[in-house]
XYZ file of C-alpha atoms in Angstrom:
352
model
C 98.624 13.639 66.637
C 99.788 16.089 69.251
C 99.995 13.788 71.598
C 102.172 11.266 69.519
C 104.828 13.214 69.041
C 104.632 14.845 72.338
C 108.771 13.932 72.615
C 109.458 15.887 69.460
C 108.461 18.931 70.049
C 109.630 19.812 66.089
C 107.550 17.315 64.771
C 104.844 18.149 66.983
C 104.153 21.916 65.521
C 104.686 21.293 62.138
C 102.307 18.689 61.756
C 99.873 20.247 63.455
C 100.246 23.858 62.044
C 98.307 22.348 58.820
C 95.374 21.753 60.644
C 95.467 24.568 62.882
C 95.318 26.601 59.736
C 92.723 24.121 57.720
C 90.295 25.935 61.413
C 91.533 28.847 61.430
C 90.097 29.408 57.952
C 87.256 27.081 57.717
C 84.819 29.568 59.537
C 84.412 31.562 62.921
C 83.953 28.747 65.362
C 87.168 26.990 64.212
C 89.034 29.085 65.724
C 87.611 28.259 68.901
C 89.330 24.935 68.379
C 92.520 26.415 67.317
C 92.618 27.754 70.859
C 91.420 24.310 72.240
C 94.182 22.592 70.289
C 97.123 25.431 70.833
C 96.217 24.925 74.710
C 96.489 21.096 74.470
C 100.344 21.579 72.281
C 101.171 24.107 74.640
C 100.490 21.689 77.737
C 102.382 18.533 76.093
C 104.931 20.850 75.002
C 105.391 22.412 78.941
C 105.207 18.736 80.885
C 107.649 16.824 78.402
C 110.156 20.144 77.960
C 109.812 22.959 79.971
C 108.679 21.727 83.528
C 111.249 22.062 86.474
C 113.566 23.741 83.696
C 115.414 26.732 83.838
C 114.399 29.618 81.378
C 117.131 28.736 79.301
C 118.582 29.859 75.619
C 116.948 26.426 74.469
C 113.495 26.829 76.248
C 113.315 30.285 75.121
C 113.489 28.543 71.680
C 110.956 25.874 71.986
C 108.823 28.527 73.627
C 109.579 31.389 70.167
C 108.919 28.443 67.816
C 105.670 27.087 69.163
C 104.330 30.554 69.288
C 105.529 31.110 65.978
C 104.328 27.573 64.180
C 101.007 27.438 66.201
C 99.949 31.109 66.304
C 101.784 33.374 64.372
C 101.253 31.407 60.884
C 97.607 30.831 61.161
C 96.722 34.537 62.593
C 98.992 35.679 58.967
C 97.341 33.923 56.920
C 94.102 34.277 58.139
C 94.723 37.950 57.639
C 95.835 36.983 54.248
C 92.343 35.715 53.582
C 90.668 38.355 54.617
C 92.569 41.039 52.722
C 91.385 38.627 49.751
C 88.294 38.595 50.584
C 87.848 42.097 50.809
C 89.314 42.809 47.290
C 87.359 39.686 45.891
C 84.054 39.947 47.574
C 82.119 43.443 47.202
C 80.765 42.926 50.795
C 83.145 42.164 53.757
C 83.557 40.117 56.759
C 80.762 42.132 58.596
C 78.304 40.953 56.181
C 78.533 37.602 57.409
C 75.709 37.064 59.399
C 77.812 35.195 62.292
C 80.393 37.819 62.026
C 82.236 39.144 64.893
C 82.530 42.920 64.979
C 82.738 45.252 67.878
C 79.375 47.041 66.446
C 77.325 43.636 66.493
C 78.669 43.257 70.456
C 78.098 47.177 71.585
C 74.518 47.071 69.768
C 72.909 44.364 71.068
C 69.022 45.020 71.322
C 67.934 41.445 72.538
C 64.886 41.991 74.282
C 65.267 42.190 78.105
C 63.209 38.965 78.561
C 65.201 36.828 76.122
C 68.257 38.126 78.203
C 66.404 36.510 81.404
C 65.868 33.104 79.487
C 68.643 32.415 77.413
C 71.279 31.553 80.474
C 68.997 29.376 82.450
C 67.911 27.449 78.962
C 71.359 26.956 77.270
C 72.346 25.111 80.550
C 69.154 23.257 80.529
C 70.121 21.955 76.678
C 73.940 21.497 77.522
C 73.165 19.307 80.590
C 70.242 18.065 79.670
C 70.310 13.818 80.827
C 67.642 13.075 77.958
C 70.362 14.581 74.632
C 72.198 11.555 73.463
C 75.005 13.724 73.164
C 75.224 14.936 76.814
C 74.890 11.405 77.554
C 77.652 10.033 75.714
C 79.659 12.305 77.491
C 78.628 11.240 80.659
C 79.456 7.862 79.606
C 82.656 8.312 78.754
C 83.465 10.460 81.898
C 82.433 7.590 83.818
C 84.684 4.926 82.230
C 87.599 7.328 82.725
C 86.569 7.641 86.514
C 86.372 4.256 86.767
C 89.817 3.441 85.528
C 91.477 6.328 86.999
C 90.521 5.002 90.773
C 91.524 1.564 89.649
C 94.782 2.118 88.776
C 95.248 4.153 92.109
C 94.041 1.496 94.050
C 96.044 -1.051 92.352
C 99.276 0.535 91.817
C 99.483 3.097 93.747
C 100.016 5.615 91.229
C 97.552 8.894 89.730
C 97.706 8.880 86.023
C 98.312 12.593 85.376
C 97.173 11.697 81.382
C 93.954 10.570 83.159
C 93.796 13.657 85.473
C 94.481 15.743 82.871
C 91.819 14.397 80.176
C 89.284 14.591 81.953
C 90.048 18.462 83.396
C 90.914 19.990 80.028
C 87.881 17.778 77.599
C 85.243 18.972 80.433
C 86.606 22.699 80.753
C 87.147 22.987 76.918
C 82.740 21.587 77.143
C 82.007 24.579 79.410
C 84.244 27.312 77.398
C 82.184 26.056 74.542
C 78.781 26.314 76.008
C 80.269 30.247 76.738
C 81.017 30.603 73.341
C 77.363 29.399 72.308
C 76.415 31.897 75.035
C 78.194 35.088 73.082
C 76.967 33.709 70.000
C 73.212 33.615 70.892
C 73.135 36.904 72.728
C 75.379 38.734 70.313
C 75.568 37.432 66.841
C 71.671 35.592 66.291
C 68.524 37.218 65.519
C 66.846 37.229 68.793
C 64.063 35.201 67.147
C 66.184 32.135 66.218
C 68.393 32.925 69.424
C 65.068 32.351 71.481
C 65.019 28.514 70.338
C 68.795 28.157 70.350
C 68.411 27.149 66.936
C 71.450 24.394 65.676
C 71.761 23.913 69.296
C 72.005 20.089 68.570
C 74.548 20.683 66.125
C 76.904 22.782 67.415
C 76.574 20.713 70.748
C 77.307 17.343 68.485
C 80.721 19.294 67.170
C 82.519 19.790 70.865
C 81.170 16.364 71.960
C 82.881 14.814 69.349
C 85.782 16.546 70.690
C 85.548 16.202 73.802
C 85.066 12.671 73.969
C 88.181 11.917 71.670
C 90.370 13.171 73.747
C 88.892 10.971 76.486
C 88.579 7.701 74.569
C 91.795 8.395 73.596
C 93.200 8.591 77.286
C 91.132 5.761 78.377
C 92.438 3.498 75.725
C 96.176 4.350 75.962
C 95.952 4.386 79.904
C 93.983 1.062 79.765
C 96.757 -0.553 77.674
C 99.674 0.327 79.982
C 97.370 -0.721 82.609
C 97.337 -4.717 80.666
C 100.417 -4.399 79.361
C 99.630 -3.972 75.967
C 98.566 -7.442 75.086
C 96.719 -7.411 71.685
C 93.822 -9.505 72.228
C 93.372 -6.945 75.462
C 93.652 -4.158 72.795
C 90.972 -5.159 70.592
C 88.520 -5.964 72.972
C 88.902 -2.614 74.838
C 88.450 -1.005 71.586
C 85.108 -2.734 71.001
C 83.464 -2.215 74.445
C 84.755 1.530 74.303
C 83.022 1.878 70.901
C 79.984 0.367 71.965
C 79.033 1.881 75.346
C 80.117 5.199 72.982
C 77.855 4.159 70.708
C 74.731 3.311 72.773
C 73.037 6.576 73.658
C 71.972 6.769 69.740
C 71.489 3.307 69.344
C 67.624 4.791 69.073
C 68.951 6.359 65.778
C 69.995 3.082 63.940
C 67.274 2.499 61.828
C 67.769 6.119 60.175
C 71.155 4.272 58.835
C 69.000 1.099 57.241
C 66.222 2.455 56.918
C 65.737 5.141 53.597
C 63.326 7.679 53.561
C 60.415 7.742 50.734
C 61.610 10.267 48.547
C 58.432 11.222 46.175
C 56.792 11.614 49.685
C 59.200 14.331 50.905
C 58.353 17.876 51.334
C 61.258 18.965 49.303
C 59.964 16.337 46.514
C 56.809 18.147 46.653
C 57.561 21.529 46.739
C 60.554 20.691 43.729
C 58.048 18.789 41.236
C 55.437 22.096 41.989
C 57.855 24.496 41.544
C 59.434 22.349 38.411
C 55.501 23.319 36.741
C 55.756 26.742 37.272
C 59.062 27.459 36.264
C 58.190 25.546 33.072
C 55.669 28.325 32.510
C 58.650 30.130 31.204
C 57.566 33.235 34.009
C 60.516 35.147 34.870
C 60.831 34.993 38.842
C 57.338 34.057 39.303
C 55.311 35.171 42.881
C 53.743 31.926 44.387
C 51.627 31.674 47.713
C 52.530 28.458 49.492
C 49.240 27.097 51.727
C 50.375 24.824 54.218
C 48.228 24.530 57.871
C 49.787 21.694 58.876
C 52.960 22.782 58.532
C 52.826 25.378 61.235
C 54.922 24.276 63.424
C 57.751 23.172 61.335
C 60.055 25.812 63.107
C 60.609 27.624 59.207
C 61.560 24.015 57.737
C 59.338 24.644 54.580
C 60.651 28.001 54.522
C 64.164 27.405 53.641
C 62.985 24.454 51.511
C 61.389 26.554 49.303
C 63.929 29.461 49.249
C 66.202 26.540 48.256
C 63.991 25.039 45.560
C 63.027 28.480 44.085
C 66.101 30.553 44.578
C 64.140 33.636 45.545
C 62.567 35.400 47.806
C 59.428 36.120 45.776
C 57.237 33.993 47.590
C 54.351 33.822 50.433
C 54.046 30.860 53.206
C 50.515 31.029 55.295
C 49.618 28.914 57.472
C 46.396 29.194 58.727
C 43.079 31.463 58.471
C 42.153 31.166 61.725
C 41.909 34.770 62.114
C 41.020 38.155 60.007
C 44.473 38.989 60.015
C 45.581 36.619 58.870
C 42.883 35.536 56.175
C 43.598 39.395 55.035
C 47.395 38.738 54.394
C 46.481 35.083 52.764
C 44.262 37.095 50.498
C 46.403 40.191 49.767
C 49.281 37.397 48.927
C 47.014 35.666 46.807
C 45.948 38.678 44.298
C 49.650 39.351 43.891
C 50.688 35.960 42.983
C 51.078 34.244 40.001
C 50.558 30.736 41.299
C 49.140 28.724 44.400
C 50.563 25.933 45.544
C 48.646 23.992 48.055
C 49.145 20.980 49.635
C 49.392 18.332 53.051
C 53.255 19.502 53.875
C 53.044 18.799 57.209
C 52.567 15.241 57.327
C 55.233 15.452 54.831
C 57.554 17.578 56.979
C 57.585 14.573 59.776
C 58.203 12.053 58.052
C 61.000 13.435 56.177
C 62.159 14.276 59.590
C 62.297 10.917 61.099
């Protein structure tokens, strides 16, 4: 969109001020793309109207306007919000788990050997040739390589959209990766932090992103390049989407293929809990027996908090120990119901 009207700077800001507000209130890590996408107006808006100008009456404008449309609006209401919120809500912002507060950043007590790991293995899992998602990036970056050196060699010419794509979609991958950083060190429980937990996710997010912005250059580059014949069009369209789309071909039978739903963990554990709350017991203690599902990395944990809506519940494992047959057995004489079954052969193939 920003790019579009790139030679209307008016039209430019207002229809993107929607959307810059739609992240700036949407949660925490949208307004990391607020910057991405204030950065990317900001550029289209200095190359197409403020380059080789004179700080002018009229630049000074376009400059007071942008900053006014793109930042100033979304920073007030945003405030707006939270001045709701806080009359709304008894707790505040800093109850938010992910919050960020200058108490969470000045107290952090990660251990000092998590602070040893956590650098080294976030840029093991952010470069990491294996992820489909670092892949497709690499895939992309590639094509617009490719087509970058072939247009110099043909014509002469550097395409500065080109050049420009692939600086600013690459940097805007690293500042996220630092923002992933500050969020793991600063904002996670260290034992979560420790297995960069959502790391997939939040990766998935900026690579969507990122390679947008590049498909997007590719594809408009690649049509100048042919002179925007039709039949050209559609073709580069399809190749683009498919060599985008091959990393996680792997993943195509999830879309076909639908999981067994009575043989789901959450089936399970929501027909057992379905019994006991039939009981008519008021917030009932159950003891949830599970070996197999020990290393489900807390999957059966938040299934059950979901399916029970409580917290008045035991998971163990194993009883491979004393200790831990003395906490299965302490659990057990407080609870009013035991509930135990195969999960974890449940747990993978729910999983995949």
């Amino acid at each position: 969109v920003a790019y579009y009207y790139r030679d209307d700077w008016k039209k430019q800001v207002i229809v993107n001020t929607p959307i810059l507000i739609l992240l700036m209130l949407l949660k925490d890590s949208g307004k990391i793309f607020l910057a991405f996408n204030v950065i990317l107006i900001l550029s289209f808006i200095y190359s197409n109207f403020i380059h080789k100008k004179q700080f002018t009456k009229d630049v000074r404008k376009i400059v007071y306007n942008a900053l006014v449309w793109l930042i100033g609006i979304p920073m007030f209401l945003n405030y707006l919000w939270i001045k709701y919120t806080i009359k709304a809500y008894q707790t505040g912002y800093g109850a938010n788990k992910f919050a960020v507060t200058p108490d969470k950043v000045a107290n952090n007590e990660k251990s000092p050997e998590f602070m040893d790991h956590i650098g080294p293995q976030l840029w093991r899992a952010s470069t990491n040739l294996e992820s489909n998602n670092f892949k497709a990036v690499v895939i992309v970056n590639m094509i617009a390589v490719i087509l970058l050196v072939v247009m110099y060699v043909v014509q002469k010419k550097l395409s500065r959209l080109l050049v420009f794509s692939i600086f600013i979609s690459n940097g805007f991958y690293v500042l996220y990766m630092f923002s992933l950083y500050f969020m793991y060190v600063y904002l996670m429980p260290e034992f979560e932090a420790a297995r960069i937990a959502g790391f997939g996710r939040y990766q998935s997010t900026i690579i969507i992103y990122v390679i947008g912005i590049l498909m997007c250059a590719v594809i408009h580059e690649w049509n100048r390049y042919i002179n925007n014949k039709p039949i050209s069009k559609v073709i580069t369209l399809f190749l683009l989407g498919s060599l985008f789309v091959y990393p996680f071909s792997g993943n195509m039978r999830v879309i076909t293929e639908k999981p067994e739903t009575i043989s789901s963990i959450r089936w399970e554990v929501k027909n057992k809990f379905s019994k006991i709350a039939s009981t008519g017991g008021i917030d009932p203690e159950v003891t949830y027996y599970s070996p197999k599902s020990k290393n489900d990395r807390g999957y059966l944990k938040y299934i059950v908090s979901y399916e029970q809506l409580s917290m008045n519940y035991s998971i163990t494992n194993g009883l491979s120990s004393e200790e831990e047959k003395e906490k299965f057995f302490t659990s057990l004489k407080k609870s009013d119901f035991l509930n135990k079954r195969k999960l974890a052969l449940l747990a993978r193939k729910e999983k995949g």
